[in-house]
CSV table of N, CA, C and O in Angstrom, one decimal:
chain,number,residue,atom,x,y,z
Y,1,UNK,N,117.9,56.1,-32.0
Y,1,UNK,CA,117.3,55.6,-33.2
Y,1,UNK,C,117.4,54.1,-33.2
Y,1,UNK,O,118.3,53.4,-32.9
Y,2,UNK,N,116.3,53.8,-33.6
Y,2,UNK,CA,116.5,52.0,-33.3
Y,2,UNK,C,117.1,51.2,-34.9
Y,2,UNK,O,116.5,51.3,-36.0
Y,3,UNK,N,117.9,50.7,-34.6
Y,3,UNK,CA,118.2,50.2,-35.7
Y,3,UNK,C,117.8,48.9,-36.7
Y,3,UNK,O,117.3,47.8,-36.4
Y,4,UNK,N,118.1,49.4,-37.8
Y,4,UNK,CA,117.1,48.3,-38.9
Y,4,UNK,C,117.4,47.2,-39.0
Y,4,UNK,O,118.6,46.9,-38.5
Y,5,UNK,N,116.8,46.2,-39.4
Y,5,UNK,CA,116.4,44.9,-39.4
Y,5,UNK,C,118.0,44.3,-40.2
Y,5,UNK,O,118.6,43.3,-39.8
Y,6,UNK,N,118.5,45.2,-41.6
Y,6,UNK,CA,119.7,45.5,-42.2
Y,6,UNK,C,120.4,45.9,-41.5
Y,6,UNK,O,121.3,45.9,-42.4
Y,7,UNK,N,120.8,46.1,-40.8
Y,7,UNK,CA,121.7,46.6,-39.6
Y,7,UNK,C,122.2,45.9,-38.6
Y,7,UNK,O,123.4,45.8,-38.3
Y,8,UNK,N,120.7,45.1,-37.6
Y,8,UNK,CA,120.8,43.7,-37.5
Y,8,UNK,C,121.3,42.9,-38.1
Y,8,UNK,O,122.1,42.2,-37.5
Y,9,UNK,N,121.1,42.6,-39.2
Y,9,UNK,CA,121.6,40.9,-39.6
Y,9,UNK,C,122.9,41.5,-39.8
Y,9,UNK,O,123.8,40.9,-39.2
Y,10,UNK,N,123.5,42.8,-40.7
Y,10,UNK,CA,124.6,42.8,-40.5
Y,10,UNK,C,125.9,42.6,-39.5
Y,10,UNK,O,127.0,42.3,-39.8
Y,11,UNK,N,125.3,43.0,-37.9
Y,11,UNK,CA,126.3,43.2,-37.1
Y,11,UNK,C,126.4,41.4,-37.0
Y,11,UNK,O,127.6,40.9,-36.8
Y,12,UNK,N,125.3,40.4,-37.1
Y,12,UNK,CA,125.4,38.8,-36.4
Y,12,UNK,C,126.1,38.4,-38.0
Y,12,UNK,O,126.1,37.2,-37.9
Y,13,UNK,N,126.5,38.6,-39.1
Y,13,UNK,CA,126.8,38.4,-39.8
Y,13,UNK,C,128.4,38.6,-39.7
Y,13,UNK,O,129.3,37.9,-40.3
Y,14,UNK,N,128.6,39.4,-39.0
Y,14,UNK,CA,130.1,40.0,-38.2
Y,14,UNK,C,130.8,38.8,-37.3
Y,14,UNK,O,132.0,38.4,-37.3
Y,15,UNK,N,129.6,38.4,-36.7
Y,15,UNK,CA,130.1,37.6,-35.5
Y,15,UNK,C,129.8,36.1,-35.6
Y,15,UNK,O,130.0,35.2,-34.8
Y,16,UNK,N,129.4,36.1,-36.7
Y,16,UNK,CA,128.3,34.8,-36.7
Y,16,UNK,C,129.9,33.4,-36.6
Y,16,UNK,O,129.7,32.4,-36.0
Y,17,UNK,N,130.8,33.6,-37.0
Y,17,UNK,CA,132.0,32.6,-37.1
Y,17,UNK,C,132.3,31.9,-35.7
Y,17,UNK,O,132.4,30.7,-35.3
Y,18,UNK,N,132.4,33.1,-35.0
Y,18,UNK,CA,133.0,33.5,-33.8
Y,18,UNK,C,131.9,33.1,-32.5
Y,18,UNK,O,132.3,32.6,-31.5
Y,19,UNK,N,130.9,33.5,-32.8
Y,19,UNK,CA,129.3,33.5,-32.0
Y,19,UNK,C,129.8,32.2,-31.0
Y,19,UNK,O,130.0,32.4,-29.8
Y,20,UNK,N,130.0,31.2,-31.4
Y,20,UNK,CA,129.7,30.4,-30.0
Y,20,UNK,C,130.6,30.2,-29.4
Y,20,UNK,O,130.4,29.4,-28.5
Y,21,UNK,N,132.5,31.1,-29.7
Y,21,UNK,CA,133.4,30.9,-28.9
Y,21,UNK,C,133.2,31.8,-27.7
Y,21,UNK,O,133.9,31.6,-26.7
Y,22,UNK,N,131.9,33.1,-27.9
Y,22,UNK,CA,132.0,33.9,-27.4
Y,22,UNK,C,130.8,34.0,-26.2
Y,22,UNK,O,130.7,35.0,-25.5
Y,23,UNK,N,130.0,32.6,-26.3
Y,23,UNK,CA,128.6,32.9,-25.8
Y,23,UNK,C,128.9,32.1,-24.5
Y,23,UNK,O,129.7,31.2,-24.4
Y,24,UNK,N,127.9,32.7,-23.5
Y,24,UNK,CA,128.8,31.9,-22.5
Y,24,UNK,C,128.1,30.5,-22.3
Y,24,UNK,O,127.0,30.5,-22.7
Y,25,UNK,N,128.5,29.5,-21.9
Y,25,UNK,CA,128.3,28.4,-21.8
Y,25,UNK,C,127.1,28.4,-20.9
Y,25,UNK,O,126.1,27.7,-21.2
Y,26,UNK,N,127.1,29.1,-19.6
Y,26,UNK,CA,126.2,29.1,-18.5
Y,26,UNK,C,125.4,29.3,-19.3
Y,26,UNK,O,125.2,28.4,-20.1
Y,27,UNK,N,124.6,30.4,-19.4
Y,27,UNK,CA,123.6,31.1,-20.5
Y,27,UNK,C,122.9,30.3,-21.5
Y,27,UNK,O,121.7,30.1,-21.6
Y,28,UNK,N,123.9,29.9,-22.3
Y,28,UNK,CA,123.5,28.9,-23.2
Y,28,UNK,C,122.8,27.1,-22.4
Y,28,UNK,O,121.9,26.3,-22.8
Y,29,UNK,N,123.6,27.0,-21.4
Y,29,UNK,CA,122.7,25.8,-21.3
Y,29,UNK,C,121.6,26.0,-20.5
Y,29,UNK,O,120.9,25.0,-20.4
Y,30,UNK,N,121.3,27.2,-19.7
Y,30,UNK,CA,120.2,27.8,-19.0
Y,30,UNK,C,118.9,28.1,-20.1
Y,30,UNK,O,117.8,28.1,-19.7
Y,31,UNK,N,119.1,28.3,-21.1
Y,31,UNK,CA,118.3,28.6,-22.6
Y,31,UNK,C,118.0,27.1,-23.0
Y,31,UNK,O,116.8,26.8,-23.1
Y,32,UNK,N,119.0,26.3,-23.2
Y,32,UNK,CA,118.7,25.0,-23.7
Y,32,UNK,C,117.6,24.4,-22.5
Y,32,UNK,O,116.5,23.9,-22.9
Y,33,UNK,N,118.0,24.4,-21.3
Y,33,UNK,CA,117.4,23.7,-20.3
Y,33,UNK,C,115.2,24.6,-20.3
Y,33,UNK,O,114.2,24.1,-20.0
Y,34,UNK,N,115.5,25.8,-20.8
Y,34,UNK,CA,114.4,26.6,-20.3
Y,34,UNK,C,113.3,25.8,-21.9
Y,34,UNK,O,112.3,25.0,-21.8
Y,35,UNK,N,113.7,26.1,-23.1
Y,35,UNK,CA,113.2,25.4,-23.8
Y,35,UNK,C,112.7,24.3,-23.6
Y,35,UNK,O,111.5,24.0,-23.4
Y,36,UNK,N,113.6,23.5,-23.6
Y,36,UNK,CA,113.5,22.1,-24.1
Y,36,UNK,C,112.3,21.3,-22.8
Y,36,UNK,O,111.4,20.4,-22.9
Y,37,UNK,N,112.7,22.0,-21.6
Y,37,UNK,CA,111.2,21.7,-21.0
Y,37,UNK,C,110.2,22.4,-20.8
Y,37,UNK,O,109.6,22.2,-19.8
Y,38,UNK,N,110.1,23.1,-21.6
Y,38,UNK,CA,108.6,23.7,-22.2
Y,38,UNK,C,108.2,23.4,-23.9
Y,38,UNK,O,107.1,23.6,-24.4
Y,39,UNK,N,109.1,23.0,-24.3
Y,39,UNK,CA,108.6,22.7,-26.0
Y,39,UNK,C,107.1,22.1,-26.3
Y,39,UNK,O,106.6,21.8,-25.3
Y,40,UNK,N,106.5,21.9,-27.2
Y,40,UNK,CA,105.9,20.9,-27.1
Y,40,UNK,C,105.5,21.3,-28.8
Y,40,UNK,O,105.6,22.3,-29.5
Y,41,UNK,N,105.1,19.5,-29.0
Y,41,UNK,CA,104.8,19.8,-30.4
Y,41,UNK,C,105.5,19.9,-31.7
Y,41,UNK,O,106.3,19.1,-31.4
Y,42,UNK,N,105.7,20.2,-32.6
Y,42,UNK,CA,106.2,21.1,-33.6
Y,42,UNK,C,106.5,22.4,-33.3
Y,42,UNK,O,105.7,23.1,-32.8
Y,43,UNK,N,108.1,22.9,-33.6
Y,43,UNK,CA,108.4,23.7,-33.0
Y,43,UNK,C,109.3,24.9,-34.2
Y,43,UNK,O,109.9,24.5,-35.2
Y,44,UNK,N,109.3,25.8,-34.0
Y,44,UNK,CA,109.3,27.0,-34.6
Y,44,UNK,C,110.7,27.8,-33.8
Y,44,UNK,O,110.5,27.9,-32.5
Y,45,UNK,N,111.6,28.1,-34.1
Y,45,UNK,CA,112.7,28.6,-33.7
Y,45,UNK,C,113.7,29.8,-34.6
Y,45,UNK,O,114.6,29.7,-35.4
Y,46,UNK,N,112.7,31.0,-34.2
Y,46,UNK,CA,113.2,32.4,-34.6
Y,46,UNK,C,114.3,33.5,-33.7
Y,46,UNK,O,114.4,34.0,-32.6
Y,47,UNK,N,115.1,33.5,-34.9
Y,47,UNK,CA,116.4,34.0,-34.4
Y,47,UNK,C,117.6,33.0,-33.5
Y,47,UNK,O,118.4,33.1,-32.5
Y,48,UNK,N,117.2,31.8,-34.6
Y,48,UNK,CA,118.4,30.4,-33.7
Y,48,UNK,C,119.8,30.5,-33.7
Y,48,UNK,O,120.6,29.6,-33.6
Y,49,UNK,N,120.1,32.2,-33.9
Y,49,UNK,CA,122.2,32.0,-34.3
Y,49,UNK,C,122.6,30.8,-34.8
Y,49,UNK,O,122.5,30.6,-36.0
Y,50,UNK,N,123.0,30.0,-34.1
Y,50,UNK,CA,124.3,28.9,-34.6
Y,50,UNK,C,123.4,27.8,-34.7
Y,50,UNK,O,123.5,26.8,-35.5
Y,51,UNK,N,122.4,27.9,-33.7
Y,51,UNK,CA,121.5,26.2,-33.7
Y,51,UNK,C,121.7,25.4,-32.8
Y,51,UNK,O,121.4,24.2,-32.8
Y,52,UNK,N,122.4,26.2,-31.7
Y,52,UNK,CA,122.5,25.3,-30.5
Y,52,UNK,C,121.5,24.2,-29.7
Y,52,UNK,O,121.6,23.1,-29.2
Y,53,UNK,N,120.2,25.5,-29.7
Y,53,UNK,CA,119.3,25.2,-29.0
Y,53,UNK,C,117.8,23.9,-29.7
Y,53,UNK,O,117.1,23.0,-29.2
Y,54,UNK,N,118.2,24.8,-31.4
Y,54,UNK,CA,117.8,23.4,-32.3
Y,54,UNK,C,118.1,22.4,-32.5
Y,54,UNK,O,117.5,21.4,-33.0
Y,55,UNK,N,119.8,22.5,-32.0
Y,55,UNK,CA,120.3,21.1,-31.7
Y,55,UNK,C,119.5,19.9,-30.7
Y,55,UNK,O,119.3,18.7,-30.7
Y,56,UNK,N,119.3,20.8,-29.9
Y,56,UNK,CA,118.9,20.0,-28.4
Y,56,UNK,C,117.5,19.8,-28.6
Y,56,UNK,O,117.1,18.7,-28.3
Y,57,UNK,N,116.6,20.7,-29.0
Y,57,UNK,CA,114.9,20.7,-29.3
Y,57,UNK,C,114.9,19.2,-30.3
Y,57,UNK,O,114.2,18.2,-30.1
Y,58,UNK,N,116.0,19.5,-31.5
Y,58,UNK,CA,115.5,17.8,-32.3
Y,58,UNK,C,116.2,17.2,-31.1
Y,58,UNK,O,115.5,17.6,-30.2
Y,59,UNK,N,117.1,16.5,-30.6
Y,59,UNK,CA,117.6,15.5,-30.1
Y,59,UNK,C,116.2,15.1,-29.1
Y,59,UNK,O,115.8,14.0,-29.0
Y,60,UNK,N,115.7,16.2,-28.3
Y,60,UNK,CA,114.7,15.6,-27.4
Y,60,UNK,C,113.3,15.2,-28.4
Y,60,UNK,O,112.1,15.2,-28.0
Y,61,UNK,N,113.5,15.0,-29.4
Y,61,UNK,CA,112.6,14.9,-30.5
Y,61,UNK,C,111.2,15.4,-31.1
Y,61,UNK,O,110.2,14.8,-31.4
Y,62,UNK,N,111.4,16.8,-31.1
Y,62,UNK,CA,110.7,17.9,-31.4
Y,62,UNK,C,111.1,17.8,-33.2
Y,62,UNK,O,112.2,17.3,-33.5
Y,63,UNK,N,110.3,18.1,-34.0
Y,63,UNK,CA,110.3,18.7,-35.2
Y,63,UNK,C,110.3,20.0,-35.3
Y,63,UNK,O,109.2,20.5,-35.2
Y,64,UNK,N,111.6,20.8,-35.6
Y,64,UNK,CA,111.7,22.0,-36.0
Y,64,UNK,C,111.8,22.4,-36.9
Y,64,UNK,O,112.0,21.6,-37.8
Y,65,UNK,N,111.8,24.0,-37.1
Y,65,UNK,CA,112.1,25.0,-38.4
Y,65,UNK,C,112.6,25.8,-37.9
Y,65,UNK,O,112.3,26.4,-36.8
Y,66,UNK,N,113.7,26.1,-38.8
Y,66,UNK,CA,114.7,27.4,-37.8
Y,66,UNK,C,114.8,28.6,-38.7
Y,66,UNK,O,114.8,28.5,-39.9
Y,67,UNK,N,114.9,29.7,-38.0
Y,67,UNK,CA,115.2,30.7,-39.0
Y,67,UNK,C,116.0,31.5,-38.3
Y,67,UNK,O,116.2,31.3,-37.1
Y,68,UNK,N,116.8,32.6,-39.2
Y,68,UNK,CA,117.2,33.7,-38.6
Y,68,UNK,C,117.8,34.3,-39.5
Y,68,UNK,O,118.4,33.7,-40.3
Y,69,UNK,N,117.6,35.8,-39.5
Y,69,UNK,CA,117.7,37.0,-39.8
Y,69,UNK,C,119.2,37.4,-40.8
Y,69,UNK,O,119.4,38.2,-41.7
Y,70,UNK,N,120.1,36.3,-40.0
Y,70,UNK,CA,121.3,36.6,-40.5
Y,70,UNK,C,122.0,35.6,-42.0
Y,70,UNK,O,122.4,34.5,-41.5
Y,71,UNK,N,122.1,35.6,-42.9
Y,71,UNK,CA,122.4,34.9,-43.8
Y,71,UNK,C,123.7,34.0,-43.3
Y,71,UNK,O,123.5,32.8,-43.3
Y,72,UNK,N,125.0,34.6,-42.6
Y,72,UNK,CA,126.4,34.2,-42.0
Y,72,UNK,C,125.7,33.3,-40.8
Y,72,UNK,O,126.1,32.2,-40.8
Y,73,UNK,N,124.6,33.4,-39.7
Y,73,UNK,CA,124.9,32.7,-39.1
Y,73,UNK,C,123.6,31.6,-39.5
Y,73,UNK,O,123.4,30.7,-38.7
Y,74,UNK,N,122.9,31.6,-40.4
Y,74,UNK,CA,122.1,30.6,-41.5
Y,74,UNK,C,123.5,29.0,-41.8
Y,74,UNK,O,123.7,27.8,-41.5
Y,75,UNK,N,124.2,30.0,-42.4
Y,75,UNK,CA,125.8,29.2,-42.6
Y,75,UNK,C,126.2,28.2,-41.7
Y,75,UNK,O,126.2,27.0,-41.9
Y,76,UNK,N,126.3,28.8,-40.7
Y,76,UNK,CA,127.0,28.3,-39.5
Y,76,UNK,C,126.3,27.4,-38.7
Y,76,UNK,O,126.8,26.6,-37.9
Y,77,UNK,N,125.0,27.5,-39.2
Y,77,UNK,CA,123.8,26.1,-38.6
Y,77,UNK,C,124.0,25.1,-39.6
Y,77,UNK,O,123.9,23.9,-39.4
Y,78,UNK,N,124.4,25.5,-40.8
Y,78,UNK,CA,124.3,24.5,-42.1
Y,78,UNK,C,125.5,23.6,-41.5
Y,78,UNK,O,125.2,22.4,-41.1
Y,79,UNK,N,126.6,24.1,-41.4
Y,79,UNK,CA,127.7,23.7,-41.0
Y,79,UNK,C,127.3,22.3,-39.8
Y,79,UNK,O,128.0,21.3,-40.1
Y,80,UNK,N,126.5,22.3,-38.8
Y,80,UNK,CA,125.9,21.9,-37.8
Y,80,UNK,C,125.1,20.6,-38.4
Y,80,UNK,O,124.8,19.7,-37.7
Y,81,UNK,N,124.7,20.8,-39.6
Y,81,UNK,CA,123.3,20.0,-40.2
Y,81,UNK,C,122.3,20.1,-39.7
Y,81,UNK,O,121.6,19.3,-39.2
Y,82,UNK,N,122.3,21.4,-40.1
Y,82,UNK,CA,120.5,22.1,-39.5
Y,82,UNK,C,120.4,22.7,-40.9
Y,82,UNK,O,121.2,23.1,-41.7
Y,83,UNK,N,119.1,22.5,-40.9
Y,83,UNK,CA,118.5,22.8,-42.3
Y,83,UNK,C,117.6,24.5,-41.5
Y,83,UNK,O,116.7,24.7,-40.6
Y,84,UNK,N,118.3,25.3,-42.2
Y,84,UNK,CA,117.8,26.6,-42.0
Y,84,UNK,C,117.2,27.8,-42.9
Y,84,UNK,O,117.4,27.8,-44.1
Y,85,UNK,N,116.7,28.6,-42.4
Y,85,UNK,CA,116.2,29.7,-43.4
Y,85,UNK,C,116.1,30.9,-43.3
Y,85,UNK,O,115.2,31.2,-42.6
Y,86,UNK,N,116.7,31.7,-43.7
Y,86,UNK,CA,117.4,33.3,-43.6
Y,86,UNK,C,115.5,33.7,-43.5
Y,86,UNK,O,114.6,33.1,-44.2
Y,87,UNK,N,115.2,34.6,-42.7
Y,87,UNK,CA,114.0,34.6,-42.7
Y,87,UNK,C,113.7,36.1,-41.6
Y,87,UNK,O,114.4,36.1,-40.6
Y,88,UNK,N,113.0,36.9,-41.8
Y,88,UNK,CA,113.1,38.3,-40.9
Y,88,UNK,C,111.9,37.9,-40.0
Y,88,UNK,O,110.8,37.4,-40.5
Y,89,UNK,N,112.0,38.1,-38.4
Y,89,UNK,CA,110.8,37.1,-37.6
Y,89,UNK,C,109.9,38.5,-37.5
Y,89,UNK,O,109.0,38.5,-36.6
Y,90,UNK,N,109.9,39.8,-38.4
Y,90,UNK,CA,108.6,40.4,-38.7
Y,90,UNK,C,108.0,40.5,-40.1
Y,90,UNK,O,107.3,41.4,-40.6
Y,91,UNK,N,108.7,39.3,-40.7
Y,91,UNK,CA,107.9,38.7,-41.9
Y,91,UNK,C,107.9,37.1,-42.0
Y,91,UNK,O,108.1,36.6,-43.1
Y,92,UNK,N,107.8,36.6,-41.0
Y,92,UNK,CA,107.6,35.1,-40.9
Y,92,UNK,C,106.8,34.5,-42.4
Y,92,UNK,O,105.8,34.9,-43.1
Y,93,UNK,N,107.7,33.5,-42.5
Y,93,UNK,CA,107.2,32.9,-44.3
Y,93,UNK,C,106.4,31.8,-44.1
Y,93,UNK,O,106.3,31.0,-45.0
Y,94,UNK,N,105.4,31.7,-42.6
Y,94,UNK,CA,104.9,30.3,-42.3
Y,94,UNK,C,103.3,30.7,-42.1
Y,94,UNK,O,103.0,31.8,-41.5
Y,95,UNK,N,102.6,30.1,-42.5
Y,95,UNK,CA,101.1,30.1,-42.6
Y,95,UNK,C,101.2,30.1,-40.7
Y,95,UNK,O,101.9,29.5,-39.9
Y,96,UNK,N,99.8,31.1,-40.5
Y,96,UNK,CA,99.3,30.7,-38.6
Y,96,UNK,C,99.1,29.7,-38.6
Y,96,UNK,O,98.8,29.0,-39.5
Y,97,UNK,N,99.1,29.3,-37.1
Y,97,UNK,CA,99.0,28.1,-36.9
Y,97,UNK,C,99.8,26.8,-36.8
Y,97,UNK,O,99.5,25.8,-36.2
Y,98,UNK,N,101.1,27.0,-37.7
Y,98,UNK,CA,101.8,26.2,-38.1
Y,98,UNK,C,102.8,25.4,-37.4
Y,98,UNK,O,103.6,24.6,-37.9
Y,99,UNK,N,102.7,25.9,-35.8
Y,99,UNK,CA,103.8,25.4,-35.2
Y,99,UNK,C,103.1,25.4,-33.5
Y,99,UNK,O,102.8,26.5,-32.9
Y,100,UNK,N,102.9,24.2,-33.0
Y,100,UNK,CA,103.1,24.4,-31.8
Y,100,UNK,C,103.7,25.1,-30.2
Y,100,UNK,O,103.2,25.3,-29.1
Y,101,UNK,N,104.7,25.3,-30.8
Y,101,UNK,CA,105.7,26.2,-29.7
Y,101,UNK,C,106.5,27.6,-30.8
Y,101,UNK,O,106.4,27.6,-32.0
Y,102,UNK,N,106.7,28.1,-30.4
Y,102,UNK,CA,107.2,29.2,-31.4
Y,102,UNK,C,108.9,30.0,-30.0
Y,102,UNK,O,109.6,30.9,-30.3
């Protein structure tokens, strides 16, 4: 049975504190590196956990919007000074069109 969207944000909501003591570094900067040189444009970033990678998309100076599913790890970007938005990526709250890279 595949589990609900409520189900989801609950378990990252579990972990969301914890999330980047546990992620591996490798991975994470293989993600950062795969992004950031393909970005282009205005950029759109669904399901950002902690905001790692929106860290690095603004720094190379992209304009983003971040969302994700989980209210806890929304928090945990705030924490970062990422301006984020609890947001389910199969009800996106953004007009088409609106973002160059997604």
């Amino acid at each position: 049975m595949k589990p609900t969207n409520t189900q989801i944000s609950s378990v990252f909501d579990k972990v969301a504190e914890r999330y980047d003591a546990v992620t591996s570094s490798y991975a994470l900067r293989r993600r950062m590196e795969f992004f950031v040189s393909r970005a282009k444009g205005i950029c759109l970033e669904v399901g950002a956990g902690t905001g790692n990678i929106s860290q690095v998309l603004r720094a190379a100076g992209h304009t983003i919007t971040v969302t994700d599913i989980s209210p806890r790890m929304v928090e945990e970007m705030k924490k970062k000074g990422i301006e984020a938005v609890v947001c389910d990526a199969e009800h996106l709250l953004f007009p088409d069109a609106s973002f160059d890279t997604v």
